[in-house]
Amino acid sequence: MKPKFQKPDRLRRLREVIENDPFITDKELACAFGVSIQTIRLDRLELGIPESRERTRRLAEEATNKVRSVETGEVIGDLIHVKLGQEGISVLETDKDMAFQRTSIVRGHHIFAQANSLAVALVDAEIALTGTATIKYLRPVRAGERLVAKAEVLSRSGRRHVVKVTTKIGHDDVFTGEFIVFAVEEPGGCGEDSRRGFD
Amino acid sequence: MKPKFQKPDRLRRLREVIENDPFITDKELACAFGVSIQTIRLDRLELGIPESRERTRRLAEEATNKVRSVETGEVIGDLIHVKLGQEGISVLETDKDMAFQRTSIVRGHHIFAQANSLAVALVDAEIALTGTATIKYLRPVRAGERLVAKAEVLSRSGRRHVVKVTTKIGHDDVFTGEFIVFAVEEPGGCGEDSRRGFD
DNA sequence: CTGCTATTAAGACTTGGTCATAATAGCTAT
DNA sequence: ATAGCTATTATGACCAAGTCTTAATAGCAG
């Protein structure tokens, strides 16, 4: 009972192929696997894989959401609590997309980004820019761990703010940083609405 | 010659509506605008807007590319030159997606990410992790500017590497940082292939 | 009334499928 | 071997969301 390419084998491969080329059509798949279109359709049915247009649509939907959440959000992570000019807490759920595939260790700049944007968000000014930062990574973060960053404004003289950020996973410190953040005036002065500015 | 909703008006609105709901079909549009499907099709033709499936496909394609380039690339920016354990140069083209909309100033963590990943890439080890970093933002970066980061390994004792990174736009220094990067052993020891590890 | 634009309609064809119903091949267990 | 099983392929009807072509109609302007 061994034709050449057995069914379970084909199913596994099929799943993989579709996984990393969701745009592929049944016809192309049939051709690639040397079977009929109907077989491919039955296989998809069995695997619960939707048709190519549906796959494309989902990808597009998901991706637009992702882009929105990554790029439109002014702060990296969720702002849980803020006392402007004083303190704040932000939570960031890490996932494997933030990590190196090989090690599942979260890339440093994500941890930095959370802390930095929190520090900047605390400064009560039209625009705030990070000037200097001294940071320490205390232990590696694995994908899936929840980062809780607490920030505190240590001192302020004029437009210069010193913000201390400590990021924890549970009770474990994983990161600390001291950010010198400067408040800046509105630049052109032609802003139509005047919400707070970050970084 | 004023029916109620004039053509040029409808065209403008049509463009907008499709813009922020690319999944919408001609039928839905026809219904929403109170005209026939054919009218919508002619309008799209005139505006050079492709059909809904095509729009969806493009969105998905673009988005997967973006996700890939942001999340799968091991190094942020393009590695122009590397002498492992010694020095390296990376180039990062900034765009408005990296900046705050209001100010067009590039978010600090992108600049940090480029420098950090370059520093880590220079360390010749299976896995390398940033321990400490002291960084300075010297001037704001505007969306569209090209960041050139140069890194140099200043010293090394055992697994501890001190890497100095300077990022410029043209001849202008915009960022400097000193990264303490640690080389680490393979963790589980069950890696099937052994390419270099970053960060 | 003629000409113009805008709109709508009608018909044939395309892609990439779904769904239902068969027919066929190859093995297997009784 | 023969009935039974799974896997595969085929066939035909149908759908959504279009395309492209040709044509009819409405409303107004000169």
Coordinates of C-alpha atoms (C1' of nucleotides) in Angstrom, one line a residue:
Chain A
M1 CA 0.0 0.0 0.0
K2 CA 2.7 2.5 -1.0
P3 CA 1.9 4.4 -4.2
K4 CA 4.7 7.0 -3.9
F5 CA 3.2 9.9 -2.0
Q6 CA 0.9 8.7 0.7
K7 CA -2.1 10.6 1.8
P8 CA -1.0 11.5 5.4
D9 CA 2.3 12.6 4.0
R10 CA 0.6 14.7 1.4
L11 CA -1.6 16.3 4.0
R12 CA 1.3 17.3 6.1
R13 CA 3.1 18.8 3.2
L14 CA 0.0 20.5 2.0
R15 CA -0.5 22.2 5.2
E16 CA 3.1 23.5 5.2
V17 CA 3.0 24.6 1.6
I18 CA -0.2 26.6 2.2
E19 CA 1.2 27.9 5.4
N20 CA 4.1 29.7 3.7
D21 CA 2.3 30.6 0.5
P22 CA -1.3 31.4 1.5
F23 CA -2.0 32.8 -2.0
I24 CA -1.6 29.6 -3.8
T25 CA -4.7 28.2 -5.6
D26 CA -6.0 24.6 -5.6
K27 CA -5.0 24.3 -9.3
E28 CA -1.4 25.2 -8.5
L29 CA -1.4 22.8 -5.6
A30 CA -2.9 20.0 -7.7
C31 CA -0.2 20.5 -10.2
A32 CA 2.5 20.7 -7.6
F33 CA 1.4 17.5 -5.9
G34 CA 0.6 15.7 -9.1
V35 CA -3.0 15.0 -8.1
S36 CA -6.3 16.3 -9.2
I37 CA -7.9 19.4 -8.1
Q38 CA -10.6 17.5 -6.4
T39 CA -8.2 15.6 -4.3
I40 CA -6.7 18.9 -3.1
R41 CA -10.2 20.2 -2.2
L42 CA -11.0 17.0 -0.3
D43 CA -7.6 17.4 1.5
R44 CA -8.4 21.0 2.4
L45 CA -11.8 20.0 3.6
E46 CA -10.2 17.3 5.8
L47 CA -7.7 19.8 7.2
G48 CA -10.2 22.5 7.7
I49 CA -8.2 24.9 5.4
P50 CA -10.3 27.5 3.8
E51 CA -10.1 28.5 0.1
S52 CA -7.4 30.8 -1.2
R53 CA -9.5 33.9 -1.3
E54 CA -10.6 33.4 2.2
R55 CA -7.0 32.9 3.3
T56 CA -6.0 36.0 1.6
R57 CA -8.8 38.0 3.1
R58 CA -7.9 36.8 6.6
L59 CA -4.3 37.6 6.1
A60 CA -5.2 41.1 5.0
E61 CA -7.5 41.6 7.9
E62 CA -5.2 40.4 10.5
A63 CA -2.2 42.3 9.0
T64 CA -4.1 45.6 8.9
N65 CA -5.0 45.1 12.5
K66 CA -1.4 44.3 13.4
V67 CA -0.1 47.3 11.5
R68 CA -2.6 49.5 13.3
S69 CA -1.7 48.3 16.7
V70 CA 2.0 48.5 16.1
E71 CA 2.2 51.8 14.3
T72 CA -0.8 53.8 15.4
G73 CA -0.5 53.3 19.1
E74 CA 1.6 56.1 20.5
V75 CA 2.8 54.0 23.4
I76 CA 4.3 50.5 23.1
G77 CA 2.4 48.3 25.6
D78 CA -0.9 49.0 27.4
L79 CA -1.0 52.0 29.7
I80 CA -2.5 50.7 32.9
H81 CA -2.0 53.7 35.1
V82 CA -0.6 57.2 34.6
K83 CA -0.1 60.1 36.9
L84 CA 1.2 62.7 34.5
G85 CA 4.6 64.0 35.6
Q86 CA 4.8 61.5 38.4
E87 CA 4.5 57.8 37.7
G88 CA 3.0 55.2 35.3
I89 CA 2.6 51.5 34.6
S90 CA 2.5 49.8 31.3
V91 CA 1.9 46.1 30.4
L92 CA 3.3 44.4 27.3
E93 CA 2.4 40.8 26.4
T94 CA 5.3 39.4 24.5
D95 CA 4.9 36.9 21.7
K96 CA 7.1 34.9 19.4
D97 CA 7.0 37.6 16.8
M98 CA 9.0 39.7 19.1
A99 CA 11.6 37.1 19.7
F100 CA 14.4 35.3 17.8
Q101 CA 13.0 32.1 16.4
R102 CA 16.0 30.1 17.3
T103 CA 16.0 31.0 21.0
S104 CA 12.5 32.4 21.7
I105 CA 14.3 35.2 23.6
V106 CA 12.6 38.5 23.1
R107 CA 14.6 41.1 21.2
G108 CA 16.0 43.8 23.4
H109 CA 14.5 46.7 21.6
H110 CA 11.0 45.7 22.4
I111 CA 11.7 45.9 26.1
F112 CA 13.5 49.1 25.5
A113 CA 10.6 50.5 23.5
Q114 CA 8.1 49.8 26.2
A115 CA 10.2 51.4 28.8
N116 CA 11.2 54.4 26.6
S117 CA 7.7 55.2 25.5
L118 CA 6.4 54.9 29.0
A119 CA 9.0 57.3 30.2
V120 CA 8.2 59.7 27.5
A121 CA 4.4 59.4 28.1
L122 CA 4.9 60.6 31.7
V123 CA 6.3 63.9 30.7
D124 CA 3.6 66.5 30.6
A125 CA 4.5 68.4 27.5
E126 CA 3.4 69.0 23.9
I127 CA 6.4 67.0 22.7
A128 CA 9.0 65.1 24.6
L129 CA 12.2 63.6 23.4
T130 CA 14.6 61.1 24.9
G131 CA 18.0 62.6 25.3
T132 CA 20.1 60.0 27.2
A133 CA 19.3 56.6 28.5
T134 CA 21.3 54.2 30.7
I135 CA 19.8 50.8 30.7
K136 CA 20.4 47.3 32.0
Y137 CA 19.0 44.0 30.8
L138 CA 19.0 41.9 34.0
R139 CA 17.8 38.6 32.5
P140 CA 16.5 37.4 29.2
V141 CA 12.8 37.5 28.5
R142 CA 11.1 34.6 26.8
A143 CA 8.3 34.9 24.3
G144 CA 5.0 34.8 26.0
E145 CA 6.1 36.4 29.2
R146 CA 4.2 39.5 30.4
L147 CA 6.3 42.6 30.9
V148 CA 5.2 45.1 33.6
A149 CA 7.0 48.3 33.4
K150 CA 6.8 50.8 36.2
A151 CA 8.1 54.3 35.7
E152 CA 8.7 57.1 38.2
V153 CA 9.8 60.7 37.5
L154 CA 12.8 61.1 39.8
S155 CA 13.5 64.7 39.3
R156 CA 12.8 67.6 37.1
S157 CA 14.5 70.9 36.4
G158 CA 13.0 73.0 33.7
R159 CA 12.4 70.9 30.7
R160 CA 14.8 68.1 31.8
H161 CA 13.1 65.1 33.4
V162 CA 14.8 62.1 34.9
V163 CA 12.6 59.0 34.7
K164 CA 13.5 55.7 36.2
V165 CA 11.8 52.6 34.7
T166 CA 11.9 49.1 36.1
T167 CA 10.4 46.2 34.1
K168 CA 9.4 43.0 35.8
I169 CA 8.0 39.6 35.0
G170 CA 6.1 38.6 38.1
H171 CA 8.5 39.5 40.9
D172 CA 11.6 39.2 38.8
D173 CA 13.4 42.3 37.6
V174 CA 14.3 42.0 34.0
F175 CA 15.2 45.5 33.0
T176 CA 16.0 48.8 34.5
G177 CA 16.7 52.1 32.8
E178 CA 17.2 55.7 33.5
F179 CA 15.9 58.0 30.8
I180 CA 16.6 61.7 30.5
V181 CA 13.6 63.1 28.7
F182 CA 13.3 66.7 27.4
A183 CA 10.1 68.5 27.0
V184 CA 10.1 70.6 23.8
E185 CA 8.0 73.4 22.5
E186 CA 5.6 73.0 19.7
P187 CA 7.8 73.4 16.6
G188 CA 6.0 75.0 13.7
G189 CA 3.3 76.2 15.9
C190 CA 0.7 75.4 13.2
G191 CA -0.9 72.4 15.0
E192 CA -4.7 72.3 14.5
D193 CA -5.4 70.2 17.5
S194 CA -3.2 70.1 20.6
R195 CA -3.1 66.7 22.1
R196 CA -0.1 65.6 24.1
G197 CA 3.0 64.7 22.2
F198 CA 5.2 61.7 22.9
D199 CA 8.9 61.2 22.4
Chain B
M1 CA -27.8 70.2 -13.3
K2 CA -27.9 69.3 -9.6
P3 CA -29.5 65.9 -9.0
K4 CA -28.5 65.6 -5.3
F5 CA -25.3 63.7 -5.3
Q6 CA -23.1 64.8 -8.2
K7 CA -20.7 62.6 -9.9
P8 CA -17.4 64.3 -8.9
D9 CA -18.6 64.4 -5.3
R10 CA -19.5 60.7 -5.4
L11 CA -16.0 59.9 -6.9
R12 CA -14.3 61.7 -4.0
R13 CA -16.4 59.9 -1.4
L14 CA -16.0 56.6 -3.2
R15 CA -12.3 56.9 -3.0
E16 CA -12.4 57.6 0.7
V17 CA -14.9 54.9 1.5
I18 CA -12.8 52.3 -0.3
E19 CA -9.7 53.7 1.3
N20 CA -10.8 52.9 4.8
D21 CA -12.7 49.7 4.0
P22 CA -10.8 48.0 1.2
F23 CA -12.9 44.8 1.6
I24 CA -16.1 46.4 0.5
T25 CA -17.7 45.0 -2.7
D26 CA -19.3 46.9 -5.6
K27 CA -22.7 45.7 -4.6
E28 CA -22.4 47.1 -1.1
L29 CA -21.0 50.4 -2.5
A30 CA -23.8 50.6 -5.0
C31 CA -26.3 50.1 -2.2
A32 CA -24.6 52.7 0.0
F33 CA -24.5 55.3 -2.7
G34 CA -27.9 54.6 -4.0
V35 CA -26.7 53.9 -7.6
S36 CA -26.4 50.8 -9.7
I37 CA -23.5 48.4 -9.6
Q38 CA -22.5 49.4 -13.1
T39 CA -22.1 53.0 -12.1
I40 CA -19.8 52.0 -9.3
R41 CA -17.8 49.9 -11.7
L42 CA -17.5 52.8 -14.1
D43 CA -16.4 55.0 -11.3
R44 CA -13.7 52.6 -10.2
L45 CA -12.6 52.3 -13.8
E46 CA -12.3 56.1 -13.9
L47 CA -10.4 56.3 -10.6
G48 CA -8.2 53.4 -11.5
I49 CA -9.3 51.4 -8.4
P50 CA -9.0 47.7 -8.7
E51 CA -11.7 45.2 -7.7
S52 CA -12.2 44.2 -4.1
R53 CA -10.4 40.8 -4.4
E54 CA -7.4 42.5 -5.9
R55 CA -7.4 45.2 -3.2
T56 CA -7.5 42.5 -0.6
R57 CA -4.7 40.5 -2.2
R58 CA -2.5 43.6 -2.3
L59 CA -3.2 44.4 1.3
A60 CA -2.3 40.9 2.4
E61 CA 0.8 40.9 0.3
E62 CA 2.1 44.2 1.4
A63 CA 1.3 43.4 5.0
T64 CA 3.1 40.0 5.0
N65 CA 6.1 41.7 3.5
K66 CA 6.1 44.3 6.1
V67 CA 5.7 41.8 8.9
R68 CA 8.5 39.8 7.5
S69 CA 10.9 42.7 7.2
V70 CA 10.2 44.0 10.7
E71 CA 10.0 40.7 12.5
T72 CA 11.9 38.0 10.7
G73 CA 15.0 40.0 9.8
E74 CA 17.6 39.2 12.4
V75 CA 19.2 42.6 12.1
I76 CA 17.3 45.9 12.0
G77 CA 18.6 47.8 9.0
D78 CA 20.8 46.6 6.2
L79 CA 24.2 45.1 7.1
I80 CA 26.5 46.9 4.7
H81 CA 29.8 45.7 6.1
V82 CA 30.8 43.4 8.9
K83 CA 34.1 42.2 10.3
L84 CA 33.0 39.8 12.9
G85 CA 34.3 40.7 16.3
Q86 CA 35.7 44.0 15.1
E87 CA 33.4 46.5 13.3
G88 CA 30.3 46.8 11.2
I89 CA 28.1 49.3 9.4
S90 CA 24.3 49.1 9.0
V91 CA 22.0 51.4 7.0
L92 CA 18.4 52.1 7.9
E93 CA 16.0 54.1 5.7
T94 CA 13.5 55.6 8.0
D95 CA 9.9 56.2 6.9
K96 CA 6.8 57.8 8.4
D97 CA 5.6 54.5 9.8
M98 CA 8.6 54.7 12.2
A99 CA 7.7 58.2 13.3
F100 CA 5.0 60.0 15.3
Q101 CA 2.4 61.2 12.9
R102 CA 2.1 64.6 14.6
T103 CA 5.8 65.5 14.5
S104 CA 7.3 63.1 11.9
I105 CA 10.1 62.5 14.4
V106 CA 11.3 58.9 14.3
R107 CA 10.6 57.0 17.5
G108 CA 13.7 56.5 19.6
H109 CA 13.4 52.7 19.8
H110 CA 14.0 52.3 16.1
I111 CA 17.3 54.1 16.3
F112 CA 18.1 52.0 19.3
A113 CA 17.1 48.8 17.6
Q114 CA 19.4 49.4 14.7
A115 CA 22.3 50.2 16.9
N116 CA 21.6 47.4 19.3
S117 CA 21.2 44.7 16.7
L118 CA 24.3 45.8 14.9
A119 CA 26.3 45.7 18.2
V120 CA 25.0 42.2 18.8
A121 CA 25.6 41.0 15.3
L122 CA 29.3 41.9 15.7
V123 CA 29.8 39.4 18.5
D124 CA 31.0 36.1 17.1
A125 CA 29.0 33.7 19.2
E126 CA 26.1 31.3 19.0
I127 CA 24.0 33.6 21.0
A128 CA 24.7 37.1 22.2
L129 CA 22.6 39.2 24.7
T130 CA 22.8 42.9 25.5
G131 CA 23.5 43.4 29.2
T132 CA 23.9 47.1 29.6
A133 CA 23.6 50.1 27.3
T134 CA 24.3 53.7 27.7
I135 CA 22.9 55.7 24.9
K136 CA 22.5 59.3 23.8
Y137 CA 20.1 60.8 21.4
L138 CA 22.0 63.8 20.0
R139 CA 19.3 65.2 17.7
P140 CA 15.9 64.2 16.5
V141 CA 15.6 62.2 13.3
R142 CA 12.9 63.0 10.8
A143 CA 11.0 60.4 8.8
G144 CA 12.8 59.8 5.5
E145 CA 16.3 60.4 6.8
R146 CA 18.8 57.6 6.2
L147 CA 20.6 56.4 9.4
V148 CA 24.1 55.0 9.0
A149 CA 25.3 53.2 12.1
K150 CA 28.9 52.4 12.6
A151 CA 29.9 50.0 15.3
E152 CA 33.3 49.1 16.7
V153 CA 34.2 46.5 19.3
L154 CA 36.2 48.5 21.8
S155 CA 37.3 45.7 24.1
R156 CA 36.7 42.1 25.0
S157 CA 37.4 40.0 28.0
G158 CA 36.0 36.5 27.9
R159 CA 32.4 36.7 26.9
R160 CA 32.0 40.3 27.7
H161 CA 32.2 42.7 24.7
V162 CA 32.1 46.4 24.7
V163 CA 30.7 47.8 21.5
K164 CA 30.5 51.5 20.6
V165 CA 27.9 52.5 18.1
T166 CA 27.6 55.9 16.4
T167 CA 24.7 56.7 14.2
K168 CA 24.9 59.5 11.6
I169 CA 22.7 61.2 9.1
G170 CA 25.2 62.5 6.5
H171 CA 27.9 64.0 8.6
D172 CA 25.6 64.7 11.6
D173 CA 25.9 62.5 14.6
V174 CA 22.4 61.7 15.8
F175 CA 23.0 58.9 18.3
T176 CA 25.8 57.2 20.2
G177 CA 25.6 54.2 22.5
E178 CA 27.9 51.9 24.3
F179 CA 26.6 48.4 24.5
I180 CA 27.9 45.6 26.8
V181 CA 27.1 42.4 25.0
F182 CA 27.6 39.0 26.4
A183 CA 28.3 35.9 24.4
V184 CA 26.3 32.9 25.7
E185 CA 26.5 29.2 25.2
E186 CA 23.9 27.2 23.3
P187 CA 21.1 26.7 25.9
G188 CA 19.2 23.5 25.4
G189 CA 22.0 22.0 23.3
C190 CA 19.5 20.4 21.0
G191 CA 19.8 22.9 18.0
E192 CA 19.7 21.0 14.7
D193 CA 21.6 23.6 12.7
S194 CA 24.1 26.0 14.3
R195 CA 23.9 29.4 12.6
R196 CA 25.0 32.4 14.5
G197 CA 22.8 33.8 17.1
F198 CA 21.9 37.4 17.6
D199 CA 21.0 39.2 20.7
Chain C
dC1 C1' -34.1 68.3 -32.5
dT2 C1' -29.5 67.0 -32.0
dG3 C1' -25.7 66.1 -29.2
dC4 C1' -23.7 65.3 -24.7
dT5 C1' -22.9 63.2 -20.3
dA6 C1' -24.5 60.2 -16.8
dT7 C1' -26.7 56.2 -15.7
dT8 C1' -28.5 51.7 -16.1
dA9 C1' -29.2 47.3 -18.3
dA10 C1' -28.2 42.9 -20.5
dG11 C1' -25.3 39.2 -22.1
dA12 C1' -21.2 36.5 -22.4
dC13 C1' -17.1 35.1 -20.1
dT14 C1' -13.6 34.4 -16.1
dT15 C1' -11.6 32.7 -11.6
dG16 C1' -11.7 30.1 -7.9
dG17 C1' -14.1 28.2 -5.6
dT18 C1' -18.7 25.0 -3.1
dC19 C1' -21.6 21.0 -3.0
dA20 C1' -23.6 16.7 -4.5
dT21 C1' -23.3 12.6 -7.0
dA22 C1' -20.9 9.2 -9.4
dA23 C1' -17.5 6.2 -11.3
dT24 C1' -13.0 3.9 -10.9
dA25 C1' -8.8 1.8 -8.8
dG26 C1' -6.4 -0.9 -5.4
dC27 C1' -6.1 -3.3 -1.7
dT28 C1' -8.0 -6.4 2.3
dA29 C1' -10.4 -9.4 5.1
dT30 C1' -13.7 -13.0 5.2
Chain D
dA1 C1' -13.1 -14.4 -5.6
dT2 C1' -15.9 -11.3 -4.0
dA3 C1' -17.8 -7.9 -1.1
dG4 C1' -16.1 -3.8 1.4
dC5 C1' -13.1 -0.1 2.2
dT6 C1' -10.5 4.1 1.2
dA7 C1' -8.5 7.1 -2.0
dT8 C1' -8.8 9.3 -6.1
dT9 C1' -10.9 11.4 -10.1
dA10 C1' -14.7 13.1 -12.8
dT11 C1' -18.9 15.5 -13.8
dG12 C1' -22.3 19.0 -13.6
dA13 C1' -24.8 22.6 -11.3
dC14 C1' -24.2 26.7 -8.9
dC15 C1' -22.1 31.1 -6.7
dA16 C1' -19.6 35.5 -5.9
dA17 C1' -17.5 39.1 -7.7
dG18 C1' -15.8 40.5 -10.9
dT19 C1' -14.4 41.6 -16.4
dC20 C1' -15.6 43.4 -21.1
dT21 C1' -18.9 44.8 -24.8
dT22 C1' -22.9 46.7 -26.6
dA23 C1' -27.0 49.1 -26.0
dA24 C1' -30.8 51.6 -24.2
dT25 C1' -32.5 55.5 -21.5
dA26 C1' -32.8 60.1 -19.0
dG27 C1' -32.0 65.0 -18.6
dC28 C1' -30.3 68.8 -20.0
dA29 C1' -27.8 72.6 -23.3
dG30 C1' -27.2 74.7 -27.4

